[in-house]
Short mmCIF file of C-alpha atoms in Angstrom, two decimals:
data_model
loop_
_atom_site.label_atom_id
_atom_site.label_comp_id
_atom_site.label_asym_id
_atom_site.label_seq_id
_atom_site.Cartn_x
_atom_site.Cartn_y
_atom_site.Cartn_z
CA UNK A 1 -2.64 -32.57 -4.21
CA UNK A 2 -3.84 -29.91 -6.61
CA UNK A 3 -4.68 -26.87 -4.61
CA UNK A 4 -6.18 -23.88 -6.44
CA UNK A 5 -2.83 -22.09 -6.09
CA UNK A 6 -0.84 -24.98 -7.57
CA UNK A 7 0.37 -23.61 -10.95
CA UNK A 8 0.37 -27.11 -12.47
CA UNK A 9 -3.27 -27.74 -11.64
CA UNK A 10 -4.45 -25.88 -14.75
CA UNK A 11 -2.81 -28.41 -17.07
CA UNK A 12 -4.59 -31.44 -15.65
CA UNK A 13 -6.81 -33.39 -17.95
CA UNK A 14 -10.23 -34.22 -16.60
CA UNK A 15 -12.27 -37.01 -18.06
CA UNK A 16 -15.72 -35.95 -19.13
CA UNK A 17 -16.71 -39.28 -20.68
CA UNK A 18 -14.65 -42.41 -20.60
CA UNK A 19 -14.73 -44.91 -23.43
CA UNK A 20 -12.70 -47.59 -21.73
CA UNK A 21 -9.06 -48.48 -21.97
CA UNK A 22 -6.72 -49.62 -24.69
CA UNK A 23 -3.85 -51.28 -22.91
CA UNK A 24 -2.48 -48.78 -20.47
CA UNK A 25 -4.19 -45.75 -21.99
CA UNK A 26 -7.62 -44.58 -21.18
CA UNK A 27 -9.61 -43.31 -24.14
CA UNK A 28 -11.67 -40.50 -22.75
CA UNK A 29 -13.31 -37.32 -23.90
CA UNK A 30 -11.47 -34.81 -21.72
CA UNK A 31 -11.58 -31.08 -21.11
CA UNK A 32 -8.77 -30.84 -23.71
CA UNK A 33 -10.94 -32.64 -26.26
CA UNK A 34 -13.80 -30.33 -25.44
CA UNK A 35 -11.64 -27.28 -26.04
CA UNK A 36 -10.29 -28.70 -29.29
CA UNK A 37 -13.81 -29.22 -30.61
CA UNK A 38 -14.87 -25.82 -29.28
CA UNK A 39 -12.04 -24.28 -31.28
CA UNK A 40 -13.17 -26.14 -34.38
CA UNK A 41 -16.73 -25.01 -33.69
CA UNK A 42 -15.74 -21.35 -33.23
CA UNK A 43 -13.61 -21.33 -36.37
CA UNK A 44 -16.33 -23.04 -38.40
CA UNK A 45 -18.97 -20.69 -37.05
CA UNK A 46 -16.84 -17.65 -37.77
CA UNK A 47 -15.81 -18.65 -41.28
CA UNK A 48 -19.16 -20.04 -42.36
CA UNK A 49 -21.61 -17.74 -40.64
CA UNK A 50 -19.73 -14.53 -41.35
CA UNK A 51 -19.49 -15.34 -45.05
CA UNK A 52 -23.09 -16.51 -45.31
CA UNK A 53 -24.21 -13.37 -47.16
CA UNK A 54 -21.24 -13.44 -49.57
CA UNK A 55 -21.36 -9.66 -49.39
CA UNK A 56 -19.34 -7.66 -51.88
CA UNK A 57 -18.94 -4.98 -49.22
CA UNK A 58 -18.04 -7.07 -46.16
CA UNK A 59 -19.41 -6.55 -42.71
CA UNK A 60 -17.25 -6.60 -39.59
CA UNK A 61 -17.18 -10.36 -39.16
CA UNK A 62 -16.69 -11.05 -42.84
CA UNK A 63 -13.82 -8.53 -42.88
CA UNK A 64 -12.21 -10.38 -40.00
CA UNK A 65 -12.46 -13.70 -41.81
CA UNK A 66 -11.21 -12.20 -45.06
CA UNK A 67 -8.31 -10.56 -43.26
CA UNK A 68 -7.29 -13.92 -41.74
CA UNK A 69 -7.60 -15.49 -45.18
CA UNK A 70 -5.50 -12.84 -46.87
CA UNK A 71 -2.99 -12.84 -44.04
CA UNK A 72 -2.37 -16.59 -44.19
CA UNK A 73 -2.48 -16.55 -48.00
CA UNK A 74 0.17 -13.82 -48.18
CA UNK A 75 2.31 -15.69 -45.63
CA UNK A 76 2.10 -18.87 -47.71
CA UNK A 77 2.80 -17.01 -50.97
CA UNK A 78 5.68 -15.08 -49.41
CA UNK A 79 7.45 -18.17 -48.04
CA UNK A 80 6.48 -21.00 -50.37
CA UNK A 81 5.50 -19.17 -53.56
CA UNK A 82 2.39 -19.58 -55.66
CA UNK A 83 2.82 -23.38 -55.71
CA UNK A 84 2.61 -23.35 -51.93
CA UNK A 85 -1.04 -22.35 -52.26
CA UNK A 86 -1.91 -26.05 -52.68
CA UNK A 87 -1.17 -26.33 -48.95
CA UNK A 88 -3.16 -23.22 -48.12
CA UNK A 89 -6.16 -25.03 -46.53
CA UNK A 90 -3.75 -27.01 -44.37
CA UNK A 91 -1.76 -23.94 -43.28
CA UNK A 92 -4.94 -21.94 -42.69
CA UNK A 93 -6.40 -24.73 -40.54
CA UNK A 94 -3.15 -24.96 -38.57
CA UNK A 95 -2.97 -21.22 -38.00
CA UNK A 96 -6.59 -20.83 -36.94
CA UNK A 97 -6.50 -23.97 -34.77
CA UNK A 98 -3.38 -22.89 -32.87
CA UNK A 99 -4.46 -19.25 -32.66
CA UNK A 100 -7.89 -20.05 -31.27
CA UNK A 101 -6.55 -22.67 -28.84
CA UNK A 102 -3.88 -20.22 -27.61
CA UNK A 103 -6.46 -17.48 -27.19
CA UNK A 104 -8.87 -19.85 -25.42
CA UNK A 105 -6.03 -20.41 -22.96
CA UNK A 106 -6.14 -16.70 -22.10
CA UNK A 107 -9.67 -16.98 -20.76
CA UNK A 108 -9.40 -17.41 -16.98
CA UNK A 109 -10.29 -20.95 -15.98
CA UNK A 110 -10.08 -22.25 -19.53
CA UNK A 111 -7.85 -25.11 -20.58
CA UNK A 112 -4.83 -24.48 -22.81
CA UNK A 113 -4.67 -27.38 -25.24
CA UNK A 114 -1.41 -26.15 -26.79
CA UNK A 115 0.33 -26.51 -23.40
CA UNK A 116 0.34 -30.27 -23.93
CA UNK A 117 3.41 -31.48 -25.76
CA UNK A 118 1.58 -34.37 -27.39
CA UNK A 119 -0.80 -31.98 -29.18
CA UNK A 120 1.92 -29.61 -30.37
CA UNK A 121 4.01 -32.62 -31.38
CA UNK A 122 1.12 -34.02 -33.35
CA UNK A 123 0.79 -30.67 -35.14
CA UNK A 124 4.52 -30.55 -35.88
CA UNK A 125 4.55 -34.20 -36.98
CA UNK A 126 1.69 -33.43 -39.34
CA UNK A 127 3.75 -30.66 -40.91
CA UNK A 128 6.91 -32.72 -41.23
CA UNK A 129 5.04 -35.75 -42.59
CA UNK A 130 3.40 -33.51 -45.16
CA UNK A 131 6.82 -32.20 -46.16
CA UNK A 132 8.32 -35.69 -46.39
CA UNK A 133 5.46 -37.35 -48.22
CA UNK A 134 4.92 -34.50 -50.66
CA UNK A 135 8.66 -34.07 -51.17
CA UNK A 136 9.25 -37.71 -52.07
CA UNK A 137 6.03 -37.94 -54.10
CA UNK A 138 6.84 -34.83 -56.14
CA UNK A 139 10.61 -35.11 -56.53
CA UNK A 140 11.36 -38.77 -55.80
CA UNK A 141 14.91 -39.25 -54.65
CA UNK A 142 15.78 -35.73 -55.81
CA UNK A 143 14.13 -34.64 -52.61
CA UNK A 144 17.28 -35.83 -50.81
CA UNK A 145 19.12 -32.95 -52.51
CA UNK A 146 17.63 -30.95 -49.67
CA UNK A 147 20.43 -32.34 -47.52
CA UNK A 148 23.20 -31.76 -50.06
CA UNK A 149 23.58 -28.06 -50.72
CA UNK A 150 25.07 -27.23 -54.09
CA UNK A 151 28.28 -25.25 -54.36
CA UNK A 152 29.89 -26.74 -51.25
CA UNK A 153 33.48 -28.08 -51.59
CA UNK A 154 33.52 -31.88 -51.67
CA UNK A 155 35.76 -32.28 -48.59
CA UNK A 156 33.27 -30.59 -46.25
CA UNK A 157 30.19 -31.93 -47.99
CA UNK A 158 29.73 -34.90 -45.62
CA UNK A 159 29.89 -32.56 -42.65
CA UNK A 160 27.39 -30.12 -44.18
CA UNK A 161 25.09 -32.97 -45.14
CA UNK A 162 25.20 -34.30 -41.61
CA UNK A 163 24.35 -30.87 -40.23
CA UNK A 164 21.46 -30.57 -42.70
CA UNK A 165 20.10 -33.97 -41.70
CA UNK A 166 20.33 -33.16 -38.01
CA UNK A 167 18.65 -29.81 -38.54
CA UNK A 168 15.86 -31.51 -40.49
CA UNK A 169 15.33 -34.11 -37.78
CA UNK A 170 15.27 -31.47 -35.08
CA UNK A 171 12.56 -29.51 -36.91
CA UNK A 172 9.52 -31.38 -35.54
CA UNK A 173 11.06 -31.23 -32.06
CA UNK A 174 11.84 -27.51 -32.16
CA UNK A 175 8.50 -26.74 -33.80
CA UNK A 176 6.50 -28.59 -31.15
CA UNK A 177 8.61 -27.67 -28.14
CA UNK A 178 8.64 -23.97 -29.06
CA UNK A 179 4.85 -23.72 -28.97
CA UNK A 180 4.44 -26.05 -26.02
CA UNK A 181 7.11 -24.38 -23.85
CA UNK A 182 5.89 -20.88 -24.61
CA UNK A 183 2.34 -21.69 -23.62
CA UNK A 184 3.30 -23.77 -20.61
CA UNK A 185 5.82 -21.31 -19.19
CA UNK A 186 3.58 -18.33 -19.79
CA UNK A 187 0.61 -19.89 -18.05
CA UNK A 188 2.72 -21.11 -15.11
CA UNK A 189 4.17 -17.63 -14.67
CA UNK A 190 0.73 -16.06 -14.83
CA UNK A 191 -0.62 -18.51 -12.28
CA UNK A 192 2.35 -18.03 -9.93
CA UNK A 193 1.99 -14.25 -9.92
CA UNK A 194 -1.77 -14.46 -9.56
CA UNK A 195 -1.25 -16.96 -6.73
CA UNK A 196 0.94 -14.44 -4.90
CA UNK A 197 -2.04 -12.12 -4.56
CA UNK A 198 -4.07 -14.77 -2.75
CA UNK A 199 -1.14 -15.86 -0.61
CA UNK A 200 -0.36 -12.29 0.45
CA UNK A 201 -4.00 -11.55 1.19
CA UNK A 202 -4.50 -14.67 3.31
CA UNK A 203 -1.06 -14.54 4.93
CA UNK A 204 -0.65 -10.87 5.79
CA UNK A 205 -4.23 -9.68 6.14
CA UNK A 206 -4.93 -6.03 5.35
CA UNK A 207 -1.25 -5.29 4.69
CA UNK A 208 -1.23 -8.20 2.28
CA UNK A 209 -4.09 -6.72 0.32
CA UNK A 210 -2.06 -3.53 -0.21
CA UNK A 211 1.20 -5.30 -1.11
CA UNK A 212 -0.82 -7.58 -3.35
CA UNK A 213 -1.18 -4.70 -5.79
CA UNK A 214 2.37 -5.43 -7.01
CA UNK A 215 1.73 -9.00 -8.19
CA UNK A 216 -1.65 -7.85 -9.49
CA UNK A 217 0.06 -5.27 -11.70
CA UNK A 218 2.51 -7.94 -12.77
CA UNK A 219 -0.35 -10.28 -13.63
CA UNK A 220 -2.02 -7.61 -15.75
CA UNK A 221 1.22 -6.91 -17.59
CA UNK A 222 1.87 -10.63 -18.06
CA UNK A 223 -1.64 -11.14 -19.40
CA UNK A 224 -0.93 -8.57 -22.08
CA UNK A 225 2.39 -10.24 -22.85
CA UNK A 226 0.77 -13.68 -22.97
CA UNK A 227 -1.85 -12.40 -25.36
CA UNK A 228 0.98 -11.25 -27.62
CA UNK A 229 2.75 -14.59 -27.21
CA UNK A 230 -0.45 -16.50 -28.01
CA UNK A 231 -0.81 -14.70 -31.35
CA UNK A 232 2.90 -14.59 -32.08
CA UNK A 233 3.44 -18.32 -31.50
CA UNK A 234 0.55 -19.18 -33.79
CA UNK A 235 2.19 -16.98 -36.44
CA UNK A 236 5.66 -18.44 -35.82
CA UNK A 237 4.31 -21.96 -36.18
CA UNK A 238 2.57 -20.96 -39.40
CA UNK A 239 5.53 -19.24 -41.03
CA UNK A 240 7.90 -22.09 -40.10
CA UNK A 241 5.39 -24.50 -41.62
CA UNK A 242 5.45 -22.44 -44.80
CA UNK A 243 9.26 -22.43 -44.86
CA UNK A 244 9.37 -26.22 -44.41
CA UNK A 245 6.72 -26.69 -47.09
CA UNK A 246 8.89 -24.58 -49.38
CA UNK A 247 11.61 -27.21 -48.93
CA UNK A 248 9.18 -29.87 -50.09
CA UNK A 249 8.28 -27.78 -53.14
CA UNK A 250 11.81 -26.66 -54.02
CA UNK A 251 14.33 -29.04 -52.43
CA UNK A 252 17.38 -27.61 -54.26
CA UNK A 253 18.99 -24.82 -52.24
CA UNK B 1 12.87 -26.95 -18.43
CA UNK B 2 12.94 -29.09 -15.36
CA UNK B 3 11.56 -32.52 -15.93
CA UNK B 4 12.31 -34.58 -12.85
CA UNK B 5 8.74 -35.74 -12.56
CA UNK B 6 8.49 -37.27 -16.01
CA UNK B 7 7.31 -40.82 -15.68
CA UNK B 8 7.32 -42.67 -18.93
CA UNK B 9 7.33 -46.05 -17.30
CA UNK B 10 3.97 -47.59 -17.95
CA UNK B 11 1.39 -47.83 -15.25
CA UNK B 12 0.94 -45.12 -12.68
CA UNK B 13 0.15 -46.65 -9.35
CA UNK B 14 -3.38 -45.82 -8.28
CA UNK B 15 -3.58 -43.11 -5.65
CA UNK B 16 -0.14 -41.75 -6.46
CA UNK B 17 -0.14 -38.31 -8.00
CA UNK B 18 0.18 -38.62 -11.76
CA UNK B 19 3.14 -37.17 -13.61
CA UNK B 20 3.33 -33.56 -14.70
CA UNK B 21 0.12 -33.56 -16.79
CA UNK B 22 1.62 -32.53 -20.15
CA UNK B 23 4.07 -35.44 -19.88
CA UNK B 24 1.58 -38.06 -18.65
CA UNK B 25 2.07 -40.61 -21.38
CA UNK B 26 -1.03 -42.59 -20.53
CA UNK B 27 -3.12 -39.69 -21.80
CA UNK B 28 -1.30 -39.48 -25.15
CA UNK B 29 -3.43 -41.99 -27.03
CA UNK B 30 -6.63 -40.28 -26.04
CA UNK B 31 -5.23 -36.82 -26.81
CA UNK B 32 -4.01 -37.93 -30.23
CA UNK B 33 -7.33 -39.50 -31.06
CA UNK B 34 -9.34 -36.41 -30.25
CA UNK B 35 -6.76 -34.17 -31.87
CA UNK B 36 -6.96 -36.21 -35.07
CA UNK B 37 -10.76 -36.06 -35.05
CA UNK B 38 -10.90 -32.33 -34.27
CA UNK B 39 -8.19 -31.29 -36.69
CA UNK B 40 -9.52 -33.61 -39.37
CA UNK B 41 -12.95 -32.09 -39.03
CA UNK B 42 -11.50 -28.57 -39.11
CA UNK B 43 -9.40 -29.35 -42.20
CA UNK B 44 -12.40 -30.85 -43.95
CA UNK B 45 -14.62 -27.87 -43.13
CA UNK B 46 -11.97 -25.36 -44.17
CA UNK B 47 -10.81 -27.01 -47.38
CA UNK B 48 -14.26 -28.11 -48.61
CA UNK B 49 -16.55 -25.29 -47.57
CA UNK B 50 -15.11 -22.24 -45.87
CA UNK B 51 -11.97 -21.43 -47.84
CA UNK B 52 -13.44 -21.97 -51.33
CA UNK B 53 -16.30 -19.70 -50.30
CA UNK B 54 -14.04 -16.95 -48.96
CA UNK B 55 -11.80 -17.31 -52.00
CA UNK B 56 -14.79 -16.91 -54.30
CA UNK B 57 -16.00 -13.86 -52.41
CA UNK B 58 -12.61 -12.16 -52.62
CA UNK B 59 -12.16 -13.10 -56.26
CA UNK B 60 -15.63 -11.88 -57.19
CA UNK B 61 -14.93 -8.61 -55.44
CA UNK B 62 -11.64 -8.07 -57.20
CA UNK B 63 -13.25 -8.99 -60.53
CA UNK B 64 -16.02 -6.54 -59.88
CA UNK B 65 -13.58 -3.80 -58.93
CA UNK B 66 -11.55 -4.49 -62.05
CA UNK B 67 -14.71 -4.42 -64.20
CA UNK B 68 -15.84 -1.18 -62.59
CA UNK B 69 -12.43 0.36 -63.16
CA UNK B 70 -12.55 -0.77 -66.79
CA UNK B 71 -16.00 0.80 -67.17
CA UNK B 72 -14.78 4.02 -65.62
CA UNK B 73 -11.76 4.05 -67.94
CA UNK B 74 -13.95 3.40 -70.97
CA UNK B 75 -16.38 6.16 -70.02
CA UNK B 76 -13.50 8.52 -69.40
CA UNK B 77 -12.04 7.71 -72.82
CA UNK B 78 -15.43 8.30 -74.40
CA UNK B 79 -15.88 11.65 -72.71
CA UNK B 80 -12.32 12.60 -73.64
CA UNK B 81 -13.05 11.74 -77.26
CA UNK B 82 -16.27 13.75 -77.14
CA UNK B 83 -14.43 16.71 -75.64
CA UNK B 84 -11.76 16.50 -78.35
CA UNK B 85 -14.40 16.29 -81.07
CA UNK B 86 -16.19 19.27 -79.59
CA UNK B 87 -12.98 21.29 -79.45
CA UNK B 88 -12.20 20.34 -83.00
CA UNK B 89 -15.62 21.32 -84.36
CA UNK B 90 -15.45 24.50 -82.33
CA UNK B 91 -12.10 25.36 -83.88
CA UNK B 92 -13.44 24.50 -87.34
CA UNK B 93 -16.50 26.70 -86.85
CA UNK B 94 -14.25 29.46 -85.61
CA UNK B 95 -12.05 29.19 -88.70
CA UNK B 96 -15.05 29.07 -90.98
CA UNK B 97 -16.58 32.13 -89.38
CA UNK B 98 -13.30 33.95 -89.73
CA UNK B 99 -13.07 32.95 -93.39
CA UNK B 100 -16.62 34.11 -94.09
CA UNK B 101 -15.99 37.39 -92.35
CA UNK B 102 -12.80 37.90 -94.32
CA UNK B 103 -14.55 37.07 -97.59
CA UNK B 104 -17.39 39.43 -96.87
CA UNK B 105 -14.99 42.15 -95.89
CA UNK B 106 -13.00 41.64 -99.08
CA UNK B 107 -16.11 41.60 -101.25
CA UNK B 108 -17.50 44.73 -99.65
CA UNK B 109 -14.12 46.44 -99.91
CA UNK B 110 -13.83 45.58 -103.60
CA UNK B 111 -17.36 46.80 -104.31
CA UNK B 112 -16.91 50.09 -102.51
CA UNK B 113 -13.55 50.56 -104.21
CA UNK B 114 -15.14 50.02 -107.59
CA UNK B 115 -17.94 52.43 -106.77
CA UNK B 116 -15.52 55.00 -105.52
CA UNK B 117 -13.33 54.60 -108.58
CA UNK B 118 -16.32 54.97 -110.85
CA UNK B 119 -17.45 58.00 -108.95
CA UNK B 120 -13.98 59.50 -109.02
CA UNK B 121 -13.72 58.88 -112.74
CA UNK B 122 -17.10 60.48 -113.22
CA UNK B 123 -16.11 63.42 -111.11
CA UNK B 124 -12.84 63.75 -112.94
CA UNK B 125 -14.73 63.76 -116.23
CA UNK B 126 -17.05 66.44 -114.96
CA UNK B 127 -14.16 68.47 -113.65
CA UNK B 128 -12.38 68.14 -116.95
CA UNK B 129 -15.54 69.11 -118.82
CA UNK B 130 -16.15 72.04 -116.55
CA UNK B 131 -12.55 73.17 -116.86
CA UNK B 132 -12.80 72.93 -120.61
CA UNK B 133 -16.03 74.94 -120.55
CA UNK B 134 -14.47 77.51 -118.27
CA UNK B 135 -11.41 77.88 -120.38
CA UNK B 136 -13.58 78.13 -123.51
CA UNK B 137 -15.66 80.76 -121.84
CA UNK B 138 -12.59 82.58 -120.64
CA UNK B 139 -11.10 82.55 -124.10
CA UNK B 140 -14.41 83.68 -125.50
CA UNK B 141 -14.72 86.35 -122.86
CA UNK B 142 -11.16 87.46 -123.45
CA UNK B 143 -11.86 87.63 -127.14
CA UNK B 144 -15.01 89.67 -126.55
CA UNK B 145 -13.15 91.89 -124.06
CA UNK B 146 -10.59 92.78 -126.72
CA UNK B 147 -13.42 93.52 -129.20
CA UNK B 148 -15.23 95.61 -126.59
CA UNK B 149 -12.02 97.36 -125.63
CA UNK B 150 -11.26 98.08 -129.31
CA UNK B 151 -14.75 99.32 -129.88
CA UNK B 152 -14.67 101.36 -126.69
CA UNK B 153 -11.27 102.78 -127.53
CA UNK B 154 -12.42 103.57 -131.08
CA UNK B 155 -15.56 105.20 -129.71
CA UNK B 156 -13.65 107.19 -127.07
CA UNK B 157 -11.02 108.32 -129.58
CA UNK B 158 -13.76 109.25 -132.10
CA UNK B 159 -15.56 111.27 -129.48
CA UNK B 160 -12.44 112.99 -128.43
CA UNK B 161 -10.92 113.50 -131.76
CA UNK B 162 -13.89 113.41 -133.97
CA UNK B 163 -12.36 110.83 -136.16
CA UNK B 164 -12.18 107.16 -135.96
CA UNK B 165 -8.74 105.79 -135.38
CA UNK B 166 -7.28 103.26 -137.61
CA UNK B 167 -7.99 99.80 -136.75
CA UNK B 168 -4.36 98.75 -136.71
CA UNK B 169 -3.42 101.61 -134.39
CA UNK B 170 -6.12 100.54 -131.94
CA UNK B 171 -4.94 96.96 -132.11
CA UNK B 172 -1.36 98.11 -131.45
CA UNK B 173 -2.47 100.28 -128.57
CA UNK B 174 -4.43 97.37 -127.11
CA UNK B 175 -1.42 95.15 -127.46
CA UNK B 176 0.72 97.71 -125.66
CA UNK B 177 -1.84 98.15 -122.91
CA UNK B 178 -2.06 94.47 -122.48
CA UNK B 179 1.65 94.09 -122.31
CA UNK B 180 2.04 96.76 -119.62
#
């Protein structure tokens, strides 16, 4: 059973309200749902409240929001060009959503929504579906040129095309698993090292308290690392999204 | 990643510990539903309200900065033009003053030259007149001296000899005396 030291305990979903079942699945408002909506609330509050004054000389909060805006905008422009700006609201929402959810996970006791593969997969599927739908809508069957690089000798073209198709199919998997695994592994490691402190203290008494300094130091260092990972993974997800969107905009290599 | 506890086979028996939570497939439908609602709401808020507003703020700022820079450039150009005009009029005034000074100097020089020339001519005339008068007087005096000398010589010779010498002899004697 889930003891407080169990490192898996933190990923458990808890039903806050249940809305009944559809087949085998229970539809419930869980702690994960709560954190998702909290993230939406925080982002909305930040972006709307901080820009309420529409100040020409921005305050601290408005600067923060503008910096995020410019940062995502320059990422989109850099990877997908000026045409990529049509996806800017989507990419910005993705970046802020993942970033805030990752950072929420760093609050002790909070739930890390991005440590659930189904959520990260849904995010990745959203990106890939956007690429596919926009690609076919904009370029029709020319979009399939994405899989046939130009300037490749005809006798290895089937092989290259196969590799391109496989790499395209693996994109949603790698995109979702990268974020999921990073968050999951990081939080398990943190919990394990933090759990050592308690185990040493209860198991070895006073001596345990002293030796416990080592895992405590490790936990502090890991927290810093996890903070970096939380931001970095949000950025990685965003820039990969931009690169994939660039394929939808310009399928020819 | 170890995944021995993944159970994707339908119903979890009640009481049994559920699968590793992130892989518990019976929660997927619920998770997806709330994710779709939350992300949909976020996308709507961002694309309809927040991002257009932030974009407008940033654009307005850059427009304003550009306008201010334009104003500054225009004012700078104006002041440059004014400075150039000032320099030019200064140089013109300088040249004009120089010209006037030169003109005045020339005029004054010419006038004083003329006056001096007139004066010199006048003086030269006077000198010439005076010299003429002097030479006339000298000639006159010389002529009278000869007469006086002849008379004196005649008188002296008469007193000494008792008889007046001949006029020609006196003249000859005077000529000799003058020649010696």
